[in-house]
Amino acid sequence: VAIKVLPEAFAHDAERLARFTREAKTLASLNHPNIAAIYGLEKSPSAGSGHAGITALVMELVEGEDLSQRIARLYAPGASARQAGMPLDEALPIAKQIADALEAAHEQGIVHRDLKPANIKVRADGTVKVLDFGLAKTTEAPGSGLQDPAGISQSPTITSPAQMTGAGMILGTAAYMSPEQAKARPVDKRADIWAFGVVLFEMLAGRRPFDGEDMADVLGAVVRLEPQWEALPSDVPLPIRALLQSCLVKDPRRRVADISTALFVLEKSAVLAAVPGRVADDAVRPVPRARRTITMTSAALLVVAAVTALATWTLMRPTLVPLQPMRFAVAPTAAQALAITATDRNLVLSADGTHLVYVAGGGQLMVRAIDALDAVPLPGITGARSPFLSPDGRWVGYFTETELRKVAITGGPPDTLCPIVGAPRGASWGPDDTIVFATDLATGLLRVAAAGGTPTVLTTPDAAQGDADHLFPSLLPSGRAVLFTVTPSSGEIQNAQVAVRDLTTGQTTTLVRGGSQAEYVAPSAGSGQAGYLVYAVAGTLRAVRVDPDTLAVGSDPVPVVEAVRTSGNGAAEFSVSRTGALVYVPGGATDTRSLMWVTRDGREEPIAAAPPRAYTVPRLSPDGTRVALDIRDELGDIWIWDLARQTLTRLTDAPATDVIPVWTPDSRRVIFASARAGIANLFWQAANNTGTAERLTTSPNGQAPMSISPDGTQLIVREIVPTTGYDLRVLRLDPSTPRGAGPSTSLGTSPTPSPRTPPRQTEPLLATPFNEQNGELSPDGRWLAFQSNASRRNEIYVRPFPNVDAGNWMVSTSGGTHPLWARNGTELFYLDSAGAMTRVPVQTTPTFSAGTATTLFVTRYFVGVAARTYDVSPDGQRFLMIKNAASAQAPTMVVVLNWLEELMARLPAK
């Protein structure tokens, strides 16, 4: 056996002793013929005061010289006629055994961190033993020093008192450490792969790839310089050269990701090296002029070509980890949690799969390297929606309420690319540096230069075919075509289609019916292998095989992820990188939520009898007895909750989406938006389930009711206008009451239109280049509160009604949405930019004035749609809120590395 003793001078050093013990435990966890074994950790008793006794490792005795001695002997003057380097038939078997040892360690989660020739022994029978796993040497025996005046190859491991697994220290031997080690950054097994490449280069070239007069010079070379590749002998095969180049890539993300790749190349190259009179690669040197038969020459050339092609494919194939799919969860802290909205995709992976970008609370953009523990915010970015990335991963594109912007992924001031009208519905950045994006204004897809400019129309929905809009664009990696979702005018997302637009010919082809938000995934660009179309269907991800050239679908759809968070408009929380990594948010097509009362001081009183459903918009009846509910766990219908009887009854049941209820003042009818006639228009229906729904408006633009005047004669309507975005308009429910006549003296009545009365048209109220939403009339009908992004973020404003041009007061000062009047007209409530419930005392006579805003409670309640998602009790002391399920409070993101392999297994090429 060999006895490795911890010198007494270090026996009182707690760090040295801990590292010594760590080495014992590490070696005990490994059992491999190419790793020196350990038999025990021995400690002798103290010999008296001031003496700690002896601590020693009992290890396998490995006879023979270490690799640094062997290299020095081979390169000694006159030792060999070969100009440089170890013979291939000697170097490749040694390298293979080193790689075998590293693979065994990496499988156990152990990284050597200090692989170098002095830590590798070669026995007389050729067996290689790797020593000192998981521990920097505490003492070093002097080496030969040949061609090494500074003794760099035998220099001790550079350490610090910091923990070995932490960041901010350098750990390794200068000439063999990776650039990330030299920069004192955390390392993983790719640091060992770098060191393996350095050792193999030194064996073959007779010199280290990174050298210098002192340690500082060596570290500088490791970080900044490239190896002198011309130092490699001419007979080094092309696969080995490719292996070395891939091991010595300074960016660990682009380095060989697993030592098994090196093993494959070494095994094939060792077989080739053992063939007598082997043929060198034509790309390296001419074929030697030796006598051999045509058959042997052809066979050898074929072997070289096969090995080269397979090795090159293995090395160059983009990968982050071994080909076995690996899953892990990303669960950010509450302050950095993913913010889920009901209409957007809130996360995206970079094309190379190395970075995840997502939206946190307040529209903060978070960037998380896949190999990092935490995400970091992009400073100064708020109000961001629907992030997307440039193909090179250097830029993050995103929407605000009024603009399309981009910002460097490393941070900095954002650049405005163009204004937008309407709410974002996805964007994609192409290789030609143009961006295709969509909004909810039924304008189809738009395109703008990534440097900024005026958007141009790329596609137009075909209303004659029942198309409402084109959403969620995704450009193919080649940039020659764009995938998008065609939504139906009925609003039934289950009838959406995935289509592709050829950007050269302008031809549009439907690929999948009944799906949304598709992304294209291929094993490698231009490989000619089958590509895959991944898309969302009712809370699941499905995939079909497609031809990479024609994009024709070549298989039946197969479910590939069973539960993915998906909104009612088809936006699904998933993203696939070009390298085949996947990130998604577990969930489904809808979320279950609960109803509860919340007092002004934030105390919750759950309405336990109300079953968990996808509650979205609640509206208390004016008489305080019932709640009209927009529930979207099916298609989207209006339901009535009776507060006294504790019963839930369906009000609407059309084969279309019915949303956003508003009560008439007498509590007898409910007005709502419905897509049953194509584009969403206004309907009303008796709240007691008698009669049928009657249509109130006919408009080519999507409409939704906001609030009603106290006399029931004028309805505030939000309308989506292609030229100006979200506008507020007025619908006169009593034709005999002209607009501007003011409230009627007869309160509490609801005019009923004649069945022969045709649907009416709305009239303009607030139509600006900005988005005006959530218009709420005061209890006396004289004032209109609303939100607008006129200041480039949403704030709460109040104007006189109906003469809205007679004044304009900003109520909020640091962001606000979803205003609501107290029933007594003395307070305004709204949600601030962080989602906290806020109150402002107001005075409405003789004119309007607002006091100082105060926070009532910091809400974590559902606010994921454009309409107001809360209401207030008649006495103003309780708020009716919608609370997400516990699982939705802090969504978890799941990352699957090498998901492409799983996808290919589920949909194998025929």
PDB file of N, CA, C and O in Angstrom, residues 16 34 144 181 363 388 423 452 461 563 611 634 655 683 783 821 849 859:
ATOM      1  N   ARG A  16      -7.501  22.123   5.905  1.00  0.00           N
ATOM      2  CA  ARG A  16      -6.669  21.046   5.359  1.00  0.00           C
ATOM      3  C   ARG A  16      -7.184  19.685   5.800  1.00  0.00           C
ATOM      4  O   ARG A  16      -7.244  18.741   5.013  1.00  0.00           O
ATOM      5  N   ASN A  34      -9.102   2.404 -13.368  1.00  0.00           N
ATOM      6  CA  ASN A  34      -8.187   3.483 -13.726  1.00  0.00           C
ATOM      7  C   ASN A  34      -8.128   4.589 -12.674  1.00  0.00           C
ATOM      8  O   ASN A  34      -7.606   5.670 -12.940  1.00  0.00           O
ATOM      9  N   SER A 144      10.725  16.703 -13.037  1.00  0.00           N
ATOM     10  CA  SER A 144      11.959  16.759 -13.804  1.00  0.00           C
ATOM     11  C   SER A 144      12.354  18.187 -14.112  1.00  0.00           C
ATOM     12  O   SER A 144      13.523  18.508 -14.230  1.00  0.00           O
ATOM     13  N   GLN A 181     -11.929  28.445 -14.482  1.00  0.00           N
ATOM     14  CA  GLN A 181     -11.164  28.334 -13.236  1.00  0.00           C
ATOM     15  C   GLN A 181     -10.225  29.523 -13.070  1.00  0.00           C
ATOM     16  O   GLN A 181     -10.084  30.085 -11.988  1.00  0.00           O
ATOM     17  N   GLY A 363     -43.744  43.375 -14.384  1.00  0.00           N
ATOM     18  CA  GLY A 363     -43.150  43.403 -15.720  1.00  0.00           C
ATOM     19  C   GLY A 363     -41.641  43.471 -15.697  1.00  0.00           C
ATOM     20  O   GLY A 363     -41.014  43.924 -16.665  1.00  0.00           O
ATOM     21  N   PHE A 388     -38.969  37.864 -26.083  1.00  0.00           N
ATOM     22  CA  PHE A 388     -38.427  36.998 -27.134  1.00  0.00           C
ATOM     23  C   PHE A 388     -36.953  37.363 -27.296  1.00  0.00           C
ATOM     24  O   PHE A 388     -36.506  38.405 -26.817  1.00  0.00           O
ATOM     25  N   ALA A 423     -52.867  45.175 -27.570  1.00  0.00           N
ATOM     26  CA  ALA A 423     -52.109  44.350 -26.635  1.00  0.00           C
ATOM     27  C   ALA A 423     -51.253  43.339 -27.398  1.00  0.00           C
ATOM     28  O   ALA A 423     -51.654  42.850 -28.458  1.00  0.00           O
ATOM     29  N   GLY A 452     -35.309  49.019 -35.705  1.00  0.00           N
ATOM     30  CA  GLY A 452     -36.394  49.970 -35.543  1.00  0.00           C
ATOM     31  C   GLY A 452     -36.886  50.505 -36.866  1.00  0.00           C
ATOM     32  O   GLY A 452     -36.207  50.424 -37.895  1.00  0.00           O
ATOM     33  N   PRO A 461     -55.885  38.642 -41.828  1.00  0.00           N
ATOM     34  CA  PRO A 461     -56.890  37.587 -41.598  1.00  0.00           C
ATOM     35  C   PRO A 461     -57.974  37.614 -42.664  1.00  0.00           C
ATOM     36  O   PRO A 461     -58.378  38.684 -43.124  1.00  0.00           O
ATOM     37  N   ALA A 563     -49.231  18.254 -19.308  1.00  0.00           N
ATOM     38  CA  ALA A 563     -49.890  19.374 -18.632  1.00  0.00           C
ATOM     39  C   ALA A 563     -49.011  20.609 -18.703  1.00  0.00           C
ATOM     40  O   ALA A 563     -47.978  20.687 -18.042  1.00  0.00           O
ATOM     41  N   PRO A 611     -67.540  26.459  -5.452  1.00  0.00           N
ATOM     42  CA  PRO A 611     -66.556  25.454  -5.869  1.00  0.00           C
ATOM     43  C   PRO A 611     -65.387  26.096  -6.599  1.00  0.00           C
ATOM     44  O   PRO A 611     -65.536  27.145  -7.235  1.00  0.00           O
ATOM     45  N   GLU A 634     -64.388  26.309 -19.178  1.00  0.00           N
ATOM     46  CA  GLU A 634     -64.873  25.631 -20.371  1.00  0.00           C
ATOM     47  C   GLU A 634     -64.605  26.581 -21.534  1.00  0.00           C
ATOM     48  O   GLU A 634     -63.496  27.023 -21.735  1.00  0.00           O
ATOM     49  N   PRO A 655     -72.404  28.199 -27.834  1.00  0.00           N
ATOM     50  CA  PRO A 655     -71.152  27.583 -28.311  1.00  0.00           C
ATOM     51  C   PRO A 655     -70.141  28.646 -28.718  1.00  0.00           C
ATOM     52  O   PRO A 655     -69.573  28.629 -29.817  1.00  0.00           O
ATOM     53  N   PHE A 683     -74.313  41.705 -25.766  1.00  0.00           N
ATOM     54  CA  PHE A 683     -75.612  41.055 -25.616  1.00  0.00           C
ATOM     55  C   PHE A 683     -76.111  41.335 -24.199  1.00  0.00           C
ATOM     56  O   PHE A 683     -75.339  41.721 -23.322  1.00  0.00           O
ATOM     57  N   TRP A 783     -68.975  61.469 -13.400  1.00  0.00           N
ATOM     58  CA  TRP A 783     -67.525  61.359 -13.567  1.00  0.00           C
ATOM     59  C   TRP A 783     -67.164  59.990 -14.125  1.00  0.00           C
ATOM     60  O   TRP A 783     -67.799  58.977 -13.818  1.00  0.00           O
ATOM     61  N   TRP A 821     -65.209  52.830  -8.231  1.00  0.00           N
ATOM     62  CA  TRP A 821     -65.751  53.795  -7.280  1.00  0.00           C
ATOM     63  C   TRP A 821     -66.367  53.071  -6.092  1.00  0.00           C
ATOM     64  O   TRP A 821     -67.002  52.018  -6.245  1.00  0.00           O
ATOM     65  N   SER A 849     -61.641  66.523  -7.096  1.00  0.00           N
ATOM     66  CA  SER A 849     -60.295  66.592  -6.528  1.00  0.00           C
ATOM     67  C   SER A 849     -59.999  65.270  -5.840  1.00  0.00           C
ATOM     68  O   SER A 849     -60.916  64.577  -5.375  1.00  0.00           O
ATOM     69  N   THR A 859     -52.034  42.733  -2.525  1.00  0.00           N
ATOM     70  CA  THR A 859     -52.800  41.605  -3.029  1.00  0.00           C
ATOM     71  C   THR A 859     -51.937  40.629  -3.821  1.00  0.00           C
ATOM     72  O   THR A 859     -50.998  41.016  -4.504  1.00  0.00           O
TER      73      THR A 859
END
